[in-house]
Amino acid sequence: MNALAPRLDAARAEAPVGTPGGAPAVSLAAQVAADFPILTRRVRDKRLVYLDNAATTHKPEAVIEAERAFYRESNANIHRGVHWLSQHATDLYEGARERVQRFLNAARSEEIVFTRGTTEAINLVAWSWGRANLKPGDEILVTGMEHHSNIVPWQPVCEQTGAVLKAVPLTDRGELEPGAFEAMLGPRTRLAAIVHVSNALGTVNPVAAMIERAHAAGARVLVDGAQAVAHQAVDVQALGCDFYAFSGHELCGPTGIGALYARHELLAAMPPWQGGGDMIRTVSFEGSTWADPPARFEAGTPNIAGGVGLAAAIDYVTGIGLPRIAAHEHALLEYATEAALRIPGLRLIGTAPGKTGILSFMVEGIHPHDLGTILDAEGVAIRAGHHCAMPVMTRFGIPGTARASLAIYNDERDIDALMAAIRGAQRMFGTGARP
Ligand code: PMP
């Protein structure tokens, strides 16, 4: 314990995560665990310890039931239907849009475009706004910790328009290099596309300040909120961002549904990026005219049941309260960080102050994939690899990490099981012995 103390102190100074004196993390988890039916299932004859929440969270009964009830009682295609059921389904879907609007505090519901998720929302901005607004020599500024979905869509658009993609470098703790974002913003920057919370590192970026600086430089700002919305309240008007993207499935909602928030005057000036039913005003063989937003950006039959499920997920998390969720996850992250640092040979990747419930790490002598497989045999589900953030791995000179990511239903027992399984893997590999 004595030998460990200086290491823990140093790490705490490096990574002051968590809510000091926060309530025991077990309390909220104990209250909500029964809401998630999947948590009772056994995996490999063990209790399921699910620590892969940054990939997708589990769904509470309220969400599962909302989708089921939609198909059982309200199913019809939406918009333009003259019959009762179609109008009823339309009301539910448009009601879900209003729920997303209130959740993000958007000024009006027409500023919410339903998408398949964050990836599709960013692609929409890239292919519609990007192609219409970018010129040769223009710059798109991203950060070094972006998910691939906020890198890759820009690359073909850059190729087509002659714009250039630039990335703000990271420090050893996994934060943006101080001053680099401001220094890299210039008269050619047309868009800053920045992740709110990194899925690979847990770093929370100071997006409000970044948006202000980017606007002062004349750039638009897109925020990737995939990892943010389930863990903190987001107010797009207070942030002042131009675009905000998120996925339902990382918010206890269904897969295949998410949303793009975009300021109305931007949406109104943007061309469609996909053609089909529902997005037009008139169609002839000579040409077509477009519906107003958001319909202009929602070609084809949408994920209606998914929208209804997303609304139920928003009700669920806001019913618990995002500040309560954040306090729970921070307290649990602090517990997990201390436990992790007691394991010899374990190196944390991403130690930014105030980070969210993501513990990315390497264990000396064990490849992250091997570690993931060994943990799985114990019923402990983590993720191993580059987490769709290869440039982060390149920055740290590693092939990938093992990543445990937390949600409301996790508790100290889950962390204890994780740490015991890591120590078991070390015994198997003959590593981890103290010198
Ligand atoms: N950005 C971040 C930060 C993410 O974590 C993810 C997914 N985990 C995405 C974007 C992409 O989200 P989706 O796959 O739901 O479109």
Short mmCIF file of C-alpha atoms and ligand atoms in Angstrom, two decimals:
data_model
loop_
_atom_site.label_atom_id
_atom_site.label_comp_id
_atom_site.label_asym_id
_atom_site.label_seq_id
_atom_site.Cartn_x
_atom_site.Cartn_y
_atom_site.Cartn_z
CA MET A 1 0.00 0.00 0.00
CA ASN A 2 2.86 2.37 0.89
CA ALA A 3 4.63 1.74 -2.38
CA LEU A 4 1.39 2.48 -4.16
CA ALA A 5 0.52 5.70 -2.38
CA PRO A 6 2.84 8.06 -4.30
CA ARG A 7 1.64 6.54 -7.59
CA LEU A 8 -1.98 7.06 -6.67
CA ASP A 9 -1.33 10.61 -5.48
CA ALA A 10 0.52 11.45 -8.68
CA ALA A 11 -2.23 9.93 -10.76
CA ARG A 12 -4.91 11.81 -8.81
CA ALA A 13 -3.09 15.07 -9.42
CA GLU A 14 -2.87 14.09 -13.09
CA ALA A 15 -6.45 12.96 -13.33
CA PRO A 16 -8.74 14.58 -10.81
CA VAL A 17 -11.77 12.70 -12.03
CA GLY A 18 -15.02 12.24 -10.23
CA THR A 19 -17.11 14.19 -7.80
CA PRO A 20 -15.16 14.54 -4.57
CA GLY A 21 -17.34 13.22 -1.79
CA GLY A 22 -19.94 12.08 -4.32
CA ALA A 23 -22.69 9.69 -3.26
CA PRO A 24 -21.80 5.99 -3.39
CA ALA A 25 -22.16 4.95 -7.01
CA VAL A 26 -24.08 1.88 -6.05
CA SER A 27 -27.20 3.77 -4.97
CA LEU A 28 -28.44 4.95 -8.37
CA ALA A 29 -27.43 1.68 -10.04
CA ALA A 30 -29.42 -0.30 -7.48
CA GLN A 31 -32.47 1.87 -8.14
CA VAL A 32 -32.38 1.57 -11.93
CA ALA A 33 -30.93 -1.90 -12.59
CA ALA A 34 -34.37 -3.53 -12.51
CA ASP A 35 -35.46 -1.26 -15.38
CA PHE A 36 -33.03 -3.03 -17.75
CA PRO A 37 -34.23 -6.58 -18.47
CA ILE A 38 -30.99 -7.64 -20.20
CA LEU A 39 -28.99 -7.17 -17.01
CA THR A 40 -30.53 -10.31 -15.53
CA ARG A 41 -29.23 -12.57 -18.27
CA ARG A 42 -26.20 -14.71 -17.72
CA VAL A 43 -23.30 -14.72 -20.13
CA ARG A 44 -20.91 -17.68 -20.26
CA ASP A 45 -22.66 -18.87 -17.12
CA LYS A 46 -21.60 -15.72 -15.28
CA ARG A 47 -23.39 -12.56 -14.19
CA LEU A 48 -23.23 -10.11 -17.11
CA VAL A 49 -20.86 -7.26 -16.28
CA TYR A 50 -21.56 -4.81 -19.08
CA LEU A 51 -18.89 -2.14 -19.43
CA ASP A 52 -19.24 -1.38 -23.14
CA ASN A 53 -21.66 1.51 -22.82
CA ALA A 54 -19.74 3.88 -25.07
CA ALA A 55 -20.48 1.44 -27.91
CA THR A 56 -24.15 1.21 -26.99
CA THR A 57 -26.13 1.35 -23.77
CA HIS A 58 -28.81 -1.08 -22.75
CA LYS A 59 -32.47 -0.19 -23.05
CA PRO A 60 -34.90 0.20 -20.17
CA GLU A 61 -38.28 -1.50 -20.25
CA ALA A 62 -39.92 1.89 -20.93
CA VAL A 63 -38.09 2.17 -24.27
CA ILE A 64 -38.65 -1.45 -25.27
CA GLU A 65 -42.33 -1.10 -24.40
CA ALA A 66 -42.72 2.20 -26.30
CA GLU A 67 -41.50 0.57 -29.53
CA ARG A 68 -43.57 -2.54 -28.95
CA ALA A 69 -46.69 -0.50 -28.21
CA PHE A 70 -46.14 1.55 -31.35
CA TYR A 71 -46.18 -1.56 -33.55
CA ARG A 72 -49.07 -3.12 -31.66
CA GLU A 73 -51.32 -0.07 -31.44
CA SER A 74 -50.17 2.82 -33.62
CA ASN A 75 -48.31 1.46 -36.65
CA ALA A 76 -48.90 3.31 -39.94
CA ASN A 77 -46.80 5.33 -42.34
CA ILE A 78 -46.62 9.01 -41.44
CA HIS A 79 -47.32 12.34 -43.18
CA ARG A 80 -49.93 12.80 -45.91
CA GLY A 81 -52.04 9.91 -44.65
CA VAL A 82 -55.73 10.75 -44.61
CA HIS A 83 -56.70 7.90 -42.32
CA TRP A 84 -56.79 8.12 -38.54
CA LEU A 85 -53.94 5.72 -37.84
CA SER A 86 -51.56 7.59 -40.14
CA GLN A 87 -52.39 10.87 -38.45
CA HIS A 88 -51.93 9.25 -35.06
CA ALA A 89 -48.50 7.84 -36.03
CA THR A 90 -47.56 11.25 -37.45
CA ASP A 91 -48.49 12.90 -34.15
CA LEU A 92 -46.31 10.43 -32.26
CA TYR A 93 -43.34 10.95 -34.59
CA GLU A 94 -43.64 14.75 -34.60
CA GLY A 95 -44.18 14.62 -30.84
CA ALA A 96 -40.86 12.78 -30.61
CA ARG A 97 -39.23 15.59 -32.60
CA GLU A 98 -40.58 18.10 -30.09
CA ARG A 99 -39.18 15.96 -27.28
CA VAL A 100 -35.72 16.10 -28.89
CA GLN A 101 -36.14 19.85 -29.38
CA ARG A 102 -36.84 20.35 -25.65
CA PHE A 103 -34.06 17.92 -24.70
CA LEU A 104 -31.48 20.01 -26.58
CA ASN A 105 -33.31 23.30 -25.93
CA ALA A 106 -33.49 24.07 -29.66
CA ALA A 107 -35.54 27.15 -30.52
CA ARG A 108 -37.99 25.25 -32.73
CA SER A 109 -38.78 21.67 -33.69
CA GLU A 110 -37.99 22.33 -37.38
CA GLU A 111 -34.36 22.55 -36.30
CA ILE A 112 -34.35 18.84 -35.47
CA VAL A 113 -33.68 16.45 -38.37
CA PHE A 114 -34.07 12.77 -37.55
CA THR A 115 -31.19 10.63 -38.79
CA ARG A 116 -29.95 7.08 -38.26
CA GLY A 117 -27.54 8.46 -35.69
CA THR A 118 -24.50 10.66 -35.26
CA THR A 119 -22.73 9.26 -38.30
CA GLU A 120 -25.60 10.05 -40.64
CA ALA A 121 -26.09 13.49 -39.06
CA ILE A 122 -22.46 14.41 -39.75
CA ASN A 123 -22.66 12.98 -43.27
CA LEU A 124 -25.74 15.13 -43.86
CA VAL A 125 -23.81 18.28 -42.93
CA ALA A 126 -20.77 17.19 -44.96
CA TRP A 127 -22.67 16.32 -48.12
CA SER A 128 -25.24 19.12 -47.97
CA TRP A 129 -23.66 22.12 -46.22
CA GLY A 130 -20.09 21.11 -47.02
CA ARG A 131 -20.50 20.66 -50.76
CA ALA A 132 -22.56 23.84 -51.05
CA ASN A 133 -20.25 26.06 -49.00
CA LEU A 134 -16.66 24.86 -49.24
CA LYS A 135 -14.21 26.20 -51.82
CA PRO A 136 -10.60 25.36 -52.68
CA GLY A 137 -8.31 26.37 -49.83
CA ASP A 138 -11.07 26.51 -47.22
CA GLU A 139 -10.28 24.69 -44.01
CA ILE A 140 -12.22 22.33 -41.77
CA LEU A 141 -10.74 22.15 -38.30
CA VAL A 142 -11.28 18.95 -36.31
CA THR A 143 -9.54 17.71 -33.18
CA GLY A 144 -7.04 14.89 -32.84
CA MET A 145 -9.58 12.91 -30.79
CA GLU A 146 -12.41 12.64 -33.32
CA HIS A 147 -14.34 9.45 -33.93
CA HIS A 148 -13.93 8.29 -37.54
CA SER A 149 -17.47 9.51 -38.20
CA ASN A 150 -16.23 13.09 -37.79
CA ILE A 151 -13.15 12.57 -39.98
CA VAL A 152 -14.08 10.29 -42.84
CA PRO A 153 -17.19 12.14 -44.15
CA TRP A 154 -15.09 15.29 -44.59
CA GLN A 155 -12.44 13.59 -46.70
CA PRO A 156 -14.42 12.98 -49.92
CA VAL A 157 -16.04 16.42 -49.49
CA CYS A 158 -12.56 17.94 -49.24
CA GLU A 159 -11.53 16.02 -52.36
CA GLN A 160 -14.53 17.32 -54.26
CA THR A 161 -14.35 20.93 -53.09
CA GLY A 162 -10.60 21.46 -52.64
CA ALA A 163 -11.04 22.19 -48.93
CA VAL A 164 -8.44 20.98 -46.45
CA LEU A 165 -8.91 19.01 -43.21
CA LYS A 166 -6.74 20.00 -40.24
CA ALA A 167 -6.55 18.47 -36.76
CA VAL A 168 -5.72 20.07 -33.41
CA PRO A 169 -2.97 18.05 -31.66
CA LEU A 170 -3.38 16.35 -28.26
CA THR A 171 -1.35 16.45 -25.06
CA ASP A 172 -0.10 13.33 -23.27
CA ARG A 173 -3.18 13.48 -21.01
CA GLY A 174 -5.45 13.40 -24.05
CA GLU A 175 -6.55 17.03 -24.00
CA LEU A 176 -6.32 19.55 -26.80
CA GLU A 177 -2.89 21.15 -26.87
CA PRO A 178 -3.43 24.46 -25.01
CA GLY A 179 -3.92 27.35 -27.41
CA ALA A 180 -3.69 25.15 -30.51
CA PHE A 181 -7.37 25.34 -31.45
CA GLU A 182 -7.30 29.15 -31.33
CA ALA A 183 -3.98 29.25 -33.18
CA MET A 184 -5.24 26.98 -35.94
CA LEU A 185 -8.45 28.95 -36.50
CA GLY A 186 -7.85 31.33 -39.34
CA PRO A 187 -9.60 33.33 -42.03
CA ARG A 188 -9.81 30.16 -44.14
CA THR A 189 -11.52 28.09 -41.45
CA ARG A 190 -15.11 27.61 -42.59
CA LEU A 191 -16.06 24.91 -40.10
CA ALA A 192 -14.85 23.62 -36.76
CA ALA A 193 -16.13 20.05 -36.32
CA ILE A 194 -15.40 19.04 -32.75
CA VAL A 195 -16.23 16.15 -30.50
CA HIS A 196 -17.92 17.12 -27.23
CA VAL A 197 -16.75 14.03 -25.30
CA SER A 198 -14.12 11.65 -26.68
CA ASN A 199 -15.24 8.02 -26.85
CA ALA A 200 -11.63 6.79 -26.76
CA LEU A 201 -10.28 8.99 -23.95
CA GLY A 202 -13.27 10.34 -22.03
CA THR A 203 -11.97 13.89 -22.43
CA VAL A 204 -14.66 16.57 -22.24
CA ASN A 205 -13.79 19.41 -24.56
CA PRO A 206 -14.56 23.02 -23.58
CA VAL A 207 -16.97 23.32 -26.48
CA ALA A 208 -18.71 26.54 -25.35
CA ALA A 209 -15.42 28.46 -25.38
CA MET A 210 -14.37 26.78 -28.63
CA ILE A 211 -17.65 27.74 -30.31
CA GLU A 212 -17.18 31.35 -29.24
CA ARG A 213 -13.63 31.44 -30.63
CA ALA A 214 -14.64 29.74 -33.86
CA HIS A 215 -17.53 32.15 -34.39
CA ALA A 216 -15.24 35.10 -33.72
CA ALA A 217 -13.03 33.73 -36.52
CA GLY A 218 -16.06 33.51 -38.83
CA ALA A 219 -16.37 29.71 -38.83
CA ARG A 220 -19.44 27.53 -38.33
CA VAL A 221 -19.31 24.88 -35.62
CA LEU A 222 -20.54 21.29 -35.62
CA VAL A 223 -20.43 19.40 -32.32
CA ASP A 224 -20.39 15.59 -32.19
CA GLY A 225 -22.41 14.91 -29.06
CA ALA A 226 -22.61 11.11 -29.31
CA GLN A 227 -20.90 10.56 -25.94
CA ALA A 228 -22.16 13.72 -24.28
CA VAL A 229 -25.96 13.66 -24.28
CA ALA A 230 -26.38 10.68 -21.95
CA HIS A 231 -24.03 12.12 -19.36
CA GLN A 232 -24.69 15.86 -19.18
CA ALA A 233 -27.42 18.33 -20.06
CA VAL A 234 -26.88 19.96 -23.46
CA ASP A 235 -28.39 23.33 -24.37
CA VAL A 236 -27.68 24.14 -28.00
CA GLN A 237 -28.85 27.74 -27.64
CA ALA A 238 -26.59 28.36 -24.65
CA LEU A 239 -23.70 26.68 -26.50
CA GLY A 240 -24.49 28.69 -29.63
CA CYS A 241 -23.38 25.85 -31.93
CA ASP A 242 -24.56 25.69 -35.54
CA PHE A 243 -24.91 21.89 -35.68
CA TYR A 244 -25.15 19.27 -32.93
CA ALA A 245 -25.30 15.52 -33.68
CA PHE A 246 -26.20 12.58 -31.43
CA SER A 247 -27.37 8.95 -31.51
CA GLY A 248 -30.31 7.49 -29.60
CA HIS A 249 -28.63 4.18 -28.82
CA GLU A 250 -26.03 5.79 -26.60
CA LEU A 251 -28.82 7.42 -24.60
CA CYS A 252 -30.67 4.22 -23.60
CA GLY A 253 -32.67 4.56 -26.83
CA PRO A 254 -33.04 2.30 -29.88
CA THR A 255 -30.43 1.80 -32.57
CA GLY A 256 -30.99 3.35 -36.00
CA ILE A 257 -32.32 6.67 -34.74
CA GLY A 258 -30.60 9.91 -33.79
CA ALA A 259 -30.78 13.54 -34.67
CA LEU A 260 -29.06 16.53 -36.11
CA TYR A 261 -29.80 19.92 -34.59
CA ALA A 262 -29.07 22.74 -37.02
CA ARG A 263 -29.90 26.43 -36.78
CA HIS A 264 -32.96 27.11 -38.91
CA GLU A 265 -31.46 29.68 -41.24
CA LEU A 266 -28.66 27.26 -42.08
CA LEU A 267 -31.04 24.38 -42.77
CA ALA A 268 -33.29 26.62 -44.86
CA ALA A 269 -30.34 27.47 -47.12
CA MET A 270 -29.00 23.91 -47.39
CA PRO A 271 -29.73 21.69 -50.41
CA PRO A 272 -31.04 18.15 -49.91
CA TRP A 273 -28.44 15.40 -49.76
CA GLN A 274 -30.72 12.43 -50.48
CA GLY A 275 -33.73 12.35 -52.79
CA GLY A 276 -36.98 10.44 -52.52
CA GLY A 277 -40.41 10.55 -51.01
CA ASP A 278 -41.38 13.06 -48.35
CA MET A 279 -38.56 15.54 -49.05
CA ILE A 280 -40.13 17.24 -52.11
CA ARG A 281 -42.69 19.95 -52.79
CA THR A 282 -43.21 19.13 -56.50
CA VAL A 283 -41.78 16.48 -58.82
CA SER A 284 -41.73 16.31 -62.60
CA PHE A 285 -39.42 14.62 -65.07
CA GLU A 286 -37.86 18.00 -65.76
CA GLY A 287 -36.99 18.67 -62.14
CA SER A 288 -38.19 18.81 -58.55
CA THR A 289 -38.55 21.38 -55.80
CA TRP A 290 -37.83 20.78 -52.14
CA ALA A 291 -39.90 20.70 -49.01
CA ASP A 292 -38.99 22.98 -46.13
CA PRO A 293 -36.70 21.67 -43.39
CA PRO A 294 -36.68 19.27 -41.67
CA ALA A 295 -38.62 17.20 -44.28
CA ARG A 296 -36.11 18.26 -46.98
CA PHE A 297 -33.49 16.15 -45.19
CA GLU A 298 -35.64 13.13 -44.37
CA ALA A 299 -36.11 11.25 -47.65
CA GLY A 300 -38.12 8.03 -47.50
CA THR A 301 -40.02 6.31 -44.72
CA PRO A 302 -38.18 7.07 -41.51
CA ASN A 303 -37.59 4.98 -38.40
CA ILE A 304 -40.97 5.88 -36.89
CA ALA A 305 -40.91 3.36 -34.06
CA GLY A 306 -37.31 4.39 -33.37
CA GLY A 307 -38.40 8.01 -32.99
CA VAL A 308 -41.06 6.95 -30.51
CA GLY A 309 -38.47 4.85 -28.65
CA LEU A 310 -36.02 7.76 -28.61
CA ALA A 311 -38.65 10.00 -27.04
CA ALA A 312 -39.20 7.35 -24.34
CA ALA A 313 -35.42 7.18 -23.76
CA ILE A 314 -35.23 10.95 -23.35
CA ASP A 315 -38.10 10.81 -20.87
CA TYR A 316 -36.30 8.03 -19.01
CA VAL A 317 -32.92 9.76 -18.63
CA THR A 318 -34.38 13.19 -17.93
CA GLY A 319 -36.73 11.56 -15.41
CA ILE A 320 -33.68 10.29 -13.50
CA GLY A 321 -31.94 13.62 -14.04
CA LEU A 322 -28.74 14.18 -16.02
CA PRO A 323 -26.90 15.83 -13.07
CA ARG A 324 -27.64 12.72 -10.97
CA ILE A 325 -26.42 10.46 -13.76
CA ALA A 326 -23.24 12.52 -14.14
CA ALA A 327 -22.54 12.46 -10.38
CA HIS A 328 -23.06 8.69 -10.27
CA GLU A 329 -20.75 8.04 -13.21
CA HIS A 330 -18.06 10.40 -11.93
CA ALA A 331 -18.03 8.75 -8.50
CA LEU A 332 -17.81 5.32 -10.14
CA LEU A 333 -15.05 6.49 -12.48
CA GLU A 334 -13.06 7.70 -9.49
CA TYR A 335 -13.49 4.31 -7.83
CA ALA A 336 -12.47 2.54 -11.05
CA THR A 337 -9.47 4.80 -11.62
CA GLU A 338 -8.12 4.15 -8.13
CA ALA A 339 -8.65 0.41 -8.52
CA ALA A 340 -6.99 0.42 -11.94
CA LEU A 341 -3.94 2.27 -10.68
CA ARG A 342 -3.42 -0.44 -8.05
CA ILE A 343 -2.82 -2.95 -10.84
CA PRO A 344 0.87 -3.15 -11.68
CA GLY A 345 1.60 -2.65 -15.37
CA LEU A 346 -1.72 -0.95 -16.11
CA ARG A 347 -1.39 2.32 -17.99
CA LEU A 348 -4.33 4.68 -18.39
CA ILE A 349 -4.72 6.33 -21.78
CA GLY A 350 -6.62 9.59 -21.31
CA THR A 351 -6.22 11.29 -17.94
CA ALA A 352 -7.76 14.68 -18.63
CA PRO A 353 -9.22 16.49 -15.63
CA GLY A 354 -13.02 16.25 -15.48
CA LYS A 355 -13.20 13.36 -17.94
CA THR A 356 -16.36 11.25 -18.21
CA GLY A 357 -16.92 7.58 -17.41
CA ILE A 358 -14.50 6.08 -19.87
CA LEU A 359 -11.48 4.11 -18.69
CA SER A 360 -9.13 3.39 -21.57
CA PHE A 361 -6.05 1.40 -20.65
CA MET A 362 -3.22 -0.90 -21.65
CA VAL A 363 -1.97 -3.79 -19.56
CA GLU A 364 1.71 -4.49 -20.01
CA GLY A 365 2.43 -7.71 -21.87
CA ILE A 366 -1.20 -8.39 -22.87
CA HIS A 367 -2.63 -7.25 -26.19
CA PRO A 368 -5.94 -5.41 -25.68
CA HIS A 369 -7.76 -7.97 -27.84
CA ASP A 370 -6.42 -10.87 -25.76
CA LEU A 371 -7.43 -9.02 -22.62
CA GLY A 372 -10.93 -8.44 -24.00
CA THR A 373 -11.29 -12.14 -24.80
CA ILE A 374 -10.09 -13.28 -21.39
CA LEU A 375 -12.42 -10.81 -19.65
CA ASP A 376 -15.30 -12.04 -21.77
CA ALA A 377 -14.77 -15.55 -20.42
CA GLU A 378 -15.52 -14.04 -16.99
CA GLY A 379 -18.71 -12.37 -18.25
CA VAL A 380 -17.05 -8.95 -18.33
CA ALA A 381 -17.89 -7.09 -21.56
CA ILE A 382 -15.40 -4.37 -22.47
CA ARG A 383 -14.24 -3.14 -25.86
CA ALA A 384 -10.73 -3.59 -27.24
CA GLY A 385 -9.18 -1.88 -30.23
CA HIS A 386 -8.98 1.56 -31.77
CA HIS A 387 -12.57 2.51 -30.87
CA CYS A 388 -13.02 4.12 -34.31
CA ALA A 389 -10.45 6.71 -33.32
CA MET A 390 -7.28 5.48 -35.05
CA PRO A 391 -5.57 8.90 -34.97
CA VAL A 392 -5.77 8.80 -31.15
CA MET A 393 -3.96 5.46 -31.15
CA THR A 394 -1.35 6.81 -33.56
CA ARG A 395 -0.87 9.84 -31.28
CA PHE A 396 -0.16 7.57 -28.30
CA GLY A 397 1.90 5.12 -30.37
CA ILE A 398 -0.28 2.13 -29.45
CA PRO A 399 -2.33 -0.36 -31.50
CA GLY A 400 -5.41 0.12 -29.37
CA THR A 401 -6.66 0.10 -25.81
CA ALA A 402 -8.97 -1.88 -23.62
CA ARG A 403 -11.92 0.33 -22.74
CA ALA A 404 -14.42 0.06 -19.91
CA SER A 405 -17.22 2.60 -20.23
CA LEU A 406 -19.82 3.30 -17.59
CA ALA A 407 -23.56 3.88 -17.46
CA ILE A 408 -26.18 4.49 -14.80
CA TYR A 409 -26.70 0.81 -14.04
CA ASN A 410 -23.03 0.06 -13.32
CA ASP A 411 -21.78 -0.15 -9.76
CA GLU A 412 -18.70 -0.98 -7.70
CA ARG A 413 -19.38 -4.72 -8.07
CA ASP A 414 -18.89 -4.34 -11.83
CA ILE A 415 -15.60 -2.54 -11.32
CA ASP A 416 -14.44 -5.16 -8.79
CA ALA A 417 -15.27 -7.91 -11.32
CA LEU A 418 -13.34 -6.04 -14.02
CA MET A 419 -10.26 -5.63 -11.86
CA ALA A 420 -10.36 -9.25 -10.67
CA ALA A 421 -10.59 -10.41 -14.30
CA ILE A 422 -7.62 -8.21 -15.30
CA ARG A 423 -5.56 -9.67 -12.46
CA GLY A 424 -6.62 -13.13 -13.61
CA ALA A 425 -5.40 -12.34 -17.12
CA GLN A 426 -2.09 -11.19 -15.69
CA ARG A 427 -1.72 -14.47 -13.81
CA MET A 428 -2.47 -16.35 -17.02
CA PHE A 429 0.20 -14.38 -18.89
CA GLY A 430 2.65 -14.45 -15.98
CA THR A 431 2.75 -10.64 -15.92
CA GLY A 432 1.79 -8.02 -13.38
CA ALA A 433 3.91 -9.29 -10.49
CA ARG A 434 5.24 -6.45 -8.35
CA PRO A 435 9.04 -6.04 -8.64
N1 PMP B 1 -18.90 10.04 -32.33
C1 PMP B 1 -18.57 9.49 -31.17
C2 PMP B 1 -17.79 10.27 -30.17
C3 PMP B 1 -18.97 8.18 -30.88
O1 PMP B 1 -18.63 7.61 -29.74
C4 PMP B 1 -19.72 7.46 -31.85
C5 PMP B 1 -20.16 6.03 -31.65
N2 PMP B 1 -19.75 5.36 -30.57
C6 PMP B 1 -20.04 8.10 -33.05
C7 PMP B 1 -19.62 9.39 -33.23
C8 PMP B 1 -20.85 7.41 -34.10
O2 PMP B 1 -22.11 7.15 -33.64
P1 PMP B 1 -23.10 6.17 -34.45
O3 PMP B 1 -22.31 4.94 -34.74
O4 PMP B 1 -24.21 5.94 -33.49
O5 PMP B 1 -23.52 6.90 -35.66
#
